[in-house]
Short mmCIF file of C-alpha atoms in Angstrom, two decimals:
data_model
loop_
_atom_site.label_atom_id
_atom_site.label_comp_id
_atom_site.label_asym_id
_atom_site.label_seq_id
_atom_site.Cartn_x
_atom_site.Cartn_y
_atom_site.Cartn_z
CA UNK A 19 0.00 0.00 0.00
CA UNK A 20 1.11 3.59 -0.95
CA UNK A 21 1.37 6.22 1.80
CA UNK A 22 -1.62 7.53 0.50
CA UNK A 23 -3.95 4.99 0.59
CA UNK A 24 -6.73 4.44 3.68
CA UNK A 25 -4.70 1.89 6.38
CA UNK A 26 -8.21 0.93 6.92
CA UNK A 27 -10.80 0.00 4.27
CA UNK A 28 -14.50 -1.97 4.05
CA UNK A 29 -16.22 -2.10 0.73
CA UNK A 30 -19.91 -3.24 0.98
CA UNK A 31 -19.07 -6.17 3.89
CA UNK A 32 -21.75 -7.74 5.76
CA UNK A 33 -21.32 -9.90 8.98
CA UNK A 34 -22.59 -12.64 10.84
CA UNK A 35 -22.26 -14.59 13.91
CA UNK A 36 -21.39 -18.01 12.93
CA UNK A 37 -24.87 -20.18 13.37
CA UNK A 38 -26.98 -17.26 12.42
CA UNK A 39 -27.95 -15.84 8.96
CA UNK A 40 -29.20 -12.16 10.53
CA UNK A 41 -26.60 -9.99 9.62
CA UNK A 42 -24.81 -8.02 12.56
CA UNK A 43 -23.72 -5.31 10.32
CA UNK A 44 -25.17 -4.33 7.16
CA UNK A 45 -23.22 -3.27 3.42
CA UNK A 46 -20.79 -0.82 5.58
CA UNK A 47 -18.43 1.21 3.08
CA UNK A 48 -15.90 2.73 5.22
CA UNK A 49 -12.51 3.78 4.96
CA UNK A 50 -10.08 5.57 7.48
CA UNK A 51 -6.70 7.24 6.55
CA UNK A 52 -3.60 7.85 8.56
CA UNK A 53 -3.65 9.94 11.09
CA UNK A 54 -7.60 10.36 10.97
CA UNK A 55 -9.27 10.38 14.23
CA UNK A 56 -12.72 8.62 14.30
CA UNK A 57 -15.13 8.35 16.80
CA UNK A 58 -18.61 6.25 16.34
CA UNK A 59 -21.52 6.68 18.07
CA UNK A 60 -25.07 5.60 18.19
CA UNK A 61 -27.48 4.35 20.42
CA UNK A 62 -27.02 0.47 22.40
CA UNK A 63 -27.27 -2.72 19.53
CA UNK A 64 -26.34 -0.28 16.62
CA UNK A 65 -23.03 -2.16 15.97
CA UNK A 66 -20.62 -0.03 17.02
CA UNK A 67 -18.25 -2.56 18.48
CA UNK A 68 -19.14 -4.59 15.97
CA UNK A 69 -17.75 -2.62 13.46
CA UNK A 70 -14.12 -2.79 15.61
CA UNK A 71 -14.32 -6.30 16.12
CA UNK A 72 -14.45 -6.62 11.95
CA UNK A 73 -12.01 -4.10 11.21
CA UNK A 74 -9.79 -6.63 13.42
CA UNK A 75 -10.47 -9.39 11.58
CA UNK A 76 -12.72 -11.12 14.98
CA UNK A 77 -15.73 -11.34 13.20
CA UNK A 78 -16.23 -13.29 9.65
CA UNK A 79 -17.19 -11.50 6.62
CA UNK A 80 -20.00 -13.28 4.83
CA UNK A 81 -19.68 -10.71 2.20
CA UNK A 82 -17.55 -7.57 0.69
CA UNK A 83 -13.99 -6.91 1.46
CA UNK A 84 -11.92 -5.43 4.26
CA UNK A 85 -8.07 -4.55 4.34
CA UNK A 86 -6.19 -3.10 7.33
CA UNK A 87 -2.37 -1.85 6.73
CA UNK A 88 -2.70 -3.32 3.63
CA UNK A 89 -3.81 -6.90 4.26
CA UNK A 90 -6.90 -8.60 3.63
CA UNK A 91 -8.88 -9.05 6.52
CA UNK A 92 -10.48 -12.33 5.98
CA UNK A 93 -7.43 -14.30 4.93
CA UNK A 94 -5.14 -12.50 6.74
CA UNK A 95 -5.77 -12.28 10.58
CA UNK A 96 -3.18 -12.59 12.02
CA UNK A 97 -1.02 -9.90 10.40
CA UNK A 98 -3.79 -7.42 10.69
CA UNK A 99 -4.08 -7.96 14.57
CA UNK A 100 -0.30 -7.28 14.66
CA UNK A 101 -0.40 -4.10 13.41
CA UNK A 102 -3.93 -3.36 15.50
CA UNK A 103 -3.90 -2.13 18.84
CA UNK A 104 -7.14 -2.90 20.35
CA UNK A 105 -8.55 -1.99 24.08
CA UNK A 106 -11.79 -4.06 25.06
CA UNK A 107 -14.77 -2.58 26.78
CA UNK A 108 -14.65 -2.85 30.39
CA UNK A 109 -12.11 -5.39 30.37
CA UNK A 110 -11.35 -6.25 34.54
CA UNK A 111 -8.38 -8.43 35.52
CA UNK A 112 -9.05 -10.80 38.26
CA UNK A 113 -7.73 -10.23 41.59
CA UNK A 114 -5.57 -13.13 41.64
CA UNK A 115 -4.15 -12.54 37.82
CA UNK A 116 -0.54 -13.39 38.60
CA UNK A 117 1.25 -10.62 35.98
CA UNK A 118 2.66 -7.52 37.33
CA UNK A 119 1.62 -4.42 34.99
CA UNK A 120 5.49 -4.53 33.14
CA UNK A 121 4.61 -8.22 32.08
CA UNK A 122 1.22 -7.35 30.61
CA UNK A 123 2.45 -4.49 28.78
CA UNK A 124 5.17 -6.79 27.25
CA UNK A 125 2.32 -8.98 26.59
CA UNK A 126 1.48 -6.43 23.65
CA UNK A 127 4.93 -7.31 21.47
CA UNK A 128 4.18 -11.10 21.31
CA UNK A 129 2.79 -10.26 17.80
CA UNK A 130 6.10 -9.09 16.96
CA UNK A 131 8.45 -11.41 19.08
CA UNK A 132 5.93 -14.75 19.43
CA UNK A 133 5.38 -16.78 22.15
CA UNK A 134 9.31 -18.80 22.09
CA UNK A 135 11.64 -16.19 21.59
CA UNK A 136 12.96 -14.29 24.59
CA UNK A 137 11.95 -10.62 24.90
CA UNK A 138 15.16 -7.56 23.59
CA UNK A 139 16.02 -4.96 24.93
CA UNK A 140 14.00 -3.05 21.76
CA UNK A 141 11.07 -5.04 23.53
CA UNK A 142 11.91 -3.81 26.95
CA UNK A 143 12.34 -0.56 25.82
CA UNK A 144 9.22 -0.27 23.91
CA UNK A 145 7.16 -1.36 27.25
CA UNK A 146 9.31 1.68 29.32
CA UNK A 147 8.29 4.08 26.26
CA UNK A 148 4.26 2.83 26.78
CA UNK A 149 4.55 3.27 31.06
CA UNK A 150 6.01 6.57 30.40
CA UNK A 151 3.53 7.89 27.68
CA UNK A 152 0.68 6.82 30.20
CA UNK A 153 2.05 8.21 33.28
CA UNK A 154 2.37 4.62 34.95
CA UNK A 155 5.76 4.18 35.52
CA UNK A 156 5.54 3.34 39.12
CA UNK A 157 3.15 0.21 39.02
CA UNK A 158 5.02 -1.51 36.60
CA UNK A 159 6.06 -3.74 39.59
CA UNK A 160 2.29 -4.07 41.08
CA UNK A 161 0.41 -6.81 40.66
CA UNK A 162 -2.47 -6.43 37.87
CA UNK A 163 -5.12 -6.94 39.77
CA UNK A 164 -4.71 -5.27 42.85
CA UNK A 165 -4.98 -2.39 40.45
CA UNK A 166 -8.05 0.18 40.28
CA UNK A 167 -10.59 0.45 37.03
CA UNK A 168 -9.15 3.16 35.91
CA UNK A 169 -5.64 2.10 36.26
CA UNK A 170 -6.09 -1.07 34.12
CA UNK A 171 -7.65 0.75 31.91
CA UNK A 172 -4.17 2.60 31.53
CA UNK A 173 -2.06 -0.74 31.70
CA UNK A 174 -4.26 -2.23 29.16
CA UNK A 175 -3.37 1.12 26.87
CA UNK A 176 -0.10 1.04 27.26
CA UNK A 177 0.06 -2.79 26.32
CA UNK A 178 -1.50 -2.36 22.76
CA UNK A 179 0.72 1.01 22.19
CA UNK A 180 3.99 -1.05 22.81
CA UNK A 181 3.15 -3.03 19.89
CA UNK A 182 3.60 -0.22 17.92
CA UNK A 183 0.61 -0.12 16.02
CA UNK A 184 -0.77 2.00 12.98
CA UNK A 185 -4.39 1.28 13.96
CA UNK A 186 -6.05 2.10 17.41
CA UNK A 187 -9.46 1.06 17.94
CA UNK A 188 -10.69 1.81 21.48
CA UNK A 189 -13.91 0.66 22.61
CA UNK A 190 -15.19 3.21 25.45
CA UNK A 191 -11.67 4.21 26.44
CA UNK A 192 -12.53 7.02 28.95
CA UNK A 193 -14.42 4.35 31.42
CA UNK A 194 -13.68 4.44 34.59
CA UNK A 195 -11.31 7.49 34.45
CA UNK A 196 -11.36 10.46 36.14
CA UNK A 197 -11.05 13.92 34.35
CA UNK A 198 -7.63 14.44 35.11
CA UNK A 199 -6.94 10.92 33.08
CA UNK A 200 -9.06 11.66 30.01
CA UNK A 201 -7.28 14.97 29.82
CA UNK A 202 -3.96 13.43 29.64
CA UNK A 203 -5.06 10.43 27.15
CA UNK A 204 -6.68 12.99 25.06
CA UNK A 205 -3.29 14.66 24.63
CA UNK A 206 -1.83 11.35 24.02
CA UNK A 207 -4.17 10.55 21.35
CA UNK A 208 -3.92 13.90 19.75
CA UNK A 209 -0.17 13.25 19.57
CA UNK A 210 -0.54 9.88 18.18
CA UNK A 211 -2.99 11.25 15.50
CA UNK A 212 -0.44 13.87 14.36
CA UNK A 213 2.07 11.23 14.18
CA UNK A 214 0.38 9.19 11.84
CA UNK A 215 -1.74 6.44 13.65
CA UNK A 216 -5.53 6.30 12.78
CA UNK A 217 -7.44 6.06 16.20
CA UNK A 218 -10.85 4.95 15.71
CA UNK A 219 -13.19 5.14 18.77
CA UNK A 220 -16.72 4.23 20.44
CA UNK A 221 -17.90 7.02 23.12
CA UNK A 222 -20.19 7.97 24.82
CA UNK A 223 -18.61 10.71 25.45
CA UNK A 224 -18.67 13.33 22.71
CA UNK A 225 -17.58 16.11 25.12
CA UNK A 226 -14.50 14.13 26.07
CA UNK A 227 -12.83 14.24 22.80
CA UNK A 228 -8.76 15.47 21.76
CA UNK A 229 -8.82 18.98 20.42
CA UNK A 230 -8.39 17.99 16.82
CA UNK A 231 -10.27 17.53 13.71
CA UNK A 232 -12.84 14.87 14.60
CA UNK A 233 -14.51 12.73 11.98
CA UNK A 234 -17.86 11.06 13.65
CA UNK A 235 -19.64 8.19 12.24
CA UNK A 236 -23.25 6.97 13.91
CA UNK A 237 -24.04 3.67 13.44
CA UNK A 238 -28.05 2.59 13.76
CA UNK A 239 -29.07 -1.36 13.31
CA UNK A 240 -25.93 -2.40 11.82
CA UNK A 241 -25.78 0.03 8.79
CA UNK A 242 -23.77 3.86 8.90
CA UNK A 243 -26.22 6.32 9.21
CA UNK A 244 -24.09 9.37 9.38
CA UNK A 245 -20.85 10.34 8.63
CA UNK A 246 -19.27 13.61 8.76
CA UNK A 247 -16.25 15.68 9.58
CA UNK A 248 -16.61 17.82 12.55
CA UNK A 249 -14.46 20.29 14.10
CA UNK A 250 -14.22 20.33 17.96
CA UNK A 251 -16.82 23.24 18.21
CA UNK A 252 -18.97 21.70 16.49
CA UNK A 253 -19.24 18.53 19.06
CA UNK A 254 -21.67 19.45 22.28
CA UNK A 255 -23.11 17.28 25.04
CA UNK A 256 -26.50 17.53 26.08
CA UNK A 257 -28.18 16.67 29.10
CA UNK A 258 -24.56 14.89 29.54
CA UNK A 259 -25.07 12.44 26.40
CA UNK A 260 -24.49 12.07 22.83
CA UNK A 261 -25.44 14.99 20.79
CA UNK A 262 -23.69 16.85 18.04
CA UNK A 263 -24.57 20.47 16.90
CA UNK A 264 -27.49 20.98 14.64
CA UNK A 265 -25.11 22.25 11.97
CA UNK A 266 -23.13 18.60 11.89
CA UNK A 267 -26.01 17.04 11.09
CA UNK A 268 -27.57 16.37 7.78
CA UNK A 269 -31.21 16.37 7.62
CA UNK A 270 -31.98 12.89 6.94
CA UNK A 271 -30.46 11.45 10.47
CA UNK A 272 -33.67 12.55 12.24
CA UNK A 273 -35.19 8.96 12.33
CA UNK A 274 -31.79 7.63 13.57
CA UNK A 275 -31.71 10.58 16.65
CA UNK A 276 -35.67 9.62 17.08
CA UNK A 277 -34.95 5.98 17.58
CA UNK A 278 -32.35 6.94 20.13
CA UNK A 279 -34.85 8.14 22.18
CA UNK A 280 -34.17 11.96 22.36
CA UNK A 281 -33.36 14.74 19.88
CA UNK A 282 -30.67 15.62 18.75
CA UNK A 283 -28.87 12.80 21.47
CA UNK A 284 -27.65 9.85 20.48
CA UNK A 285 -27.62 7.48 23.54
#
């Protein structure tokens, strides 16, 4: 692929749960280029994770095609998950999970070094890089689990950037942070964006977004509904959910905001 190109790119694809023949998303066109920051909203079932779950090659494509960094999604997995970093909704460690945080971070370069060969010192040093961009240098000796919400949430971000990836997809990455800690990821992800890395999100949290171009996508029963370019001003909250400004939105979204269950909010 040519610098040029999208890193991420769906033509027409539909997908299904194996077993079922109802489609979980519906002929989705979508492309992302580098550094392009996306976030995707819509109200609960529309197929927002979904649609991350695809783009990392977890869910099969019954129809259309998909390439990430270049690769083809269906036939190529495993290379496409390499160069994906991708942070789970809600993810908790258990209590008893017997990692420290430094060993789960390094978990994130076994795409690059497998499961037999001994970690470098590149390796090492790309896990001290990740603890430092996160501000979590001083539990990378605590246990995982003895950790807070928030704090995993941090470990688990640092693990997928020390794989160096050129695709982020976070799925509700400002749970269970305070707003200290999604004012310093947003500045990470702002400085990830300029360098090149496409971050595509799901949020609920439209007001909690890194002060650069945004492009939003809102996703209703499996199928894109909207899709536009925003700037940060023109992204509001209301009533402290989902909205966008009147301007942002294109006329025929109004069923989509309706089935939400409150104008102009998408919940």
């Amino acid at each position: 692929m040519t610098p040029t190109d999208p890193i991420i790119r769906l033509e027409n694809v539909y997908t299904a749960y194996e077993g079922s023949d109802r489609p979980t998303l519906t002929d989705i066109s979508f492309s992302v280029g580098r550094g392009e920051f996306v976030v995707v909203g819509g109200p609960n079932g529309a197929g927002k994770t979904t649609l991350l779950e695809t783009i990392n090659g977890m869910l099969p494509i019954t129809h259309g095609t998909a390439t990430v960094c270049g690769h083809d999604v269906r036939n190529e997995g495993v290379r496409v998950r390499c160069r994906v970093g991708y942070l789970l909704q809600n993810f908790a460690f258990d209590p008893l999970t017997p990692f420290t945080v430094e060993e789960v971070v390094l978990m994130g370069r076994f795409g690059r070094i497998g499961l037999i060969r001994k970690p470098g010192k590149e390796d090492h040093e790309a896990v001290e890089k990740a603890l430092h961009l996160l501000g979590i240098e001083d539990l990378a000796r605590r246990p995982i689990g003895h950790l807070s919400g928030g704090q995993q949430q941090k470990v688990l971000l640092a693990q997928n950037l020390a794989r160096d990836p050129q695709v982020l997809l976070l799925d509700e990455p400002f749970s269970n942070l305070d707003m200290f800690a999604r004012e310093s990821i947003n500045k990470l992800l702002s400085r990830l964006v300029a360098s090149g890395i496409a971050v595509v999100i799901v949020s609920h949290a439209f007001d909690d977004l890194p002060d650069c171009r945004v492009r939003v996508v809102v996703m209703h029963d499996g199928r894109i509904s909207l899709d536009r370019e925003c700037l940060p001003a023109d992204v509001g909250q209301v009533d402290g959910r989902i909205s966008l400004d009147r301007e942002c939105l294109p006329a025929d979204v109004g069923q989509v905001i309706r089935h939400a269950g409150s104008a102009p909010c998408y919940a």
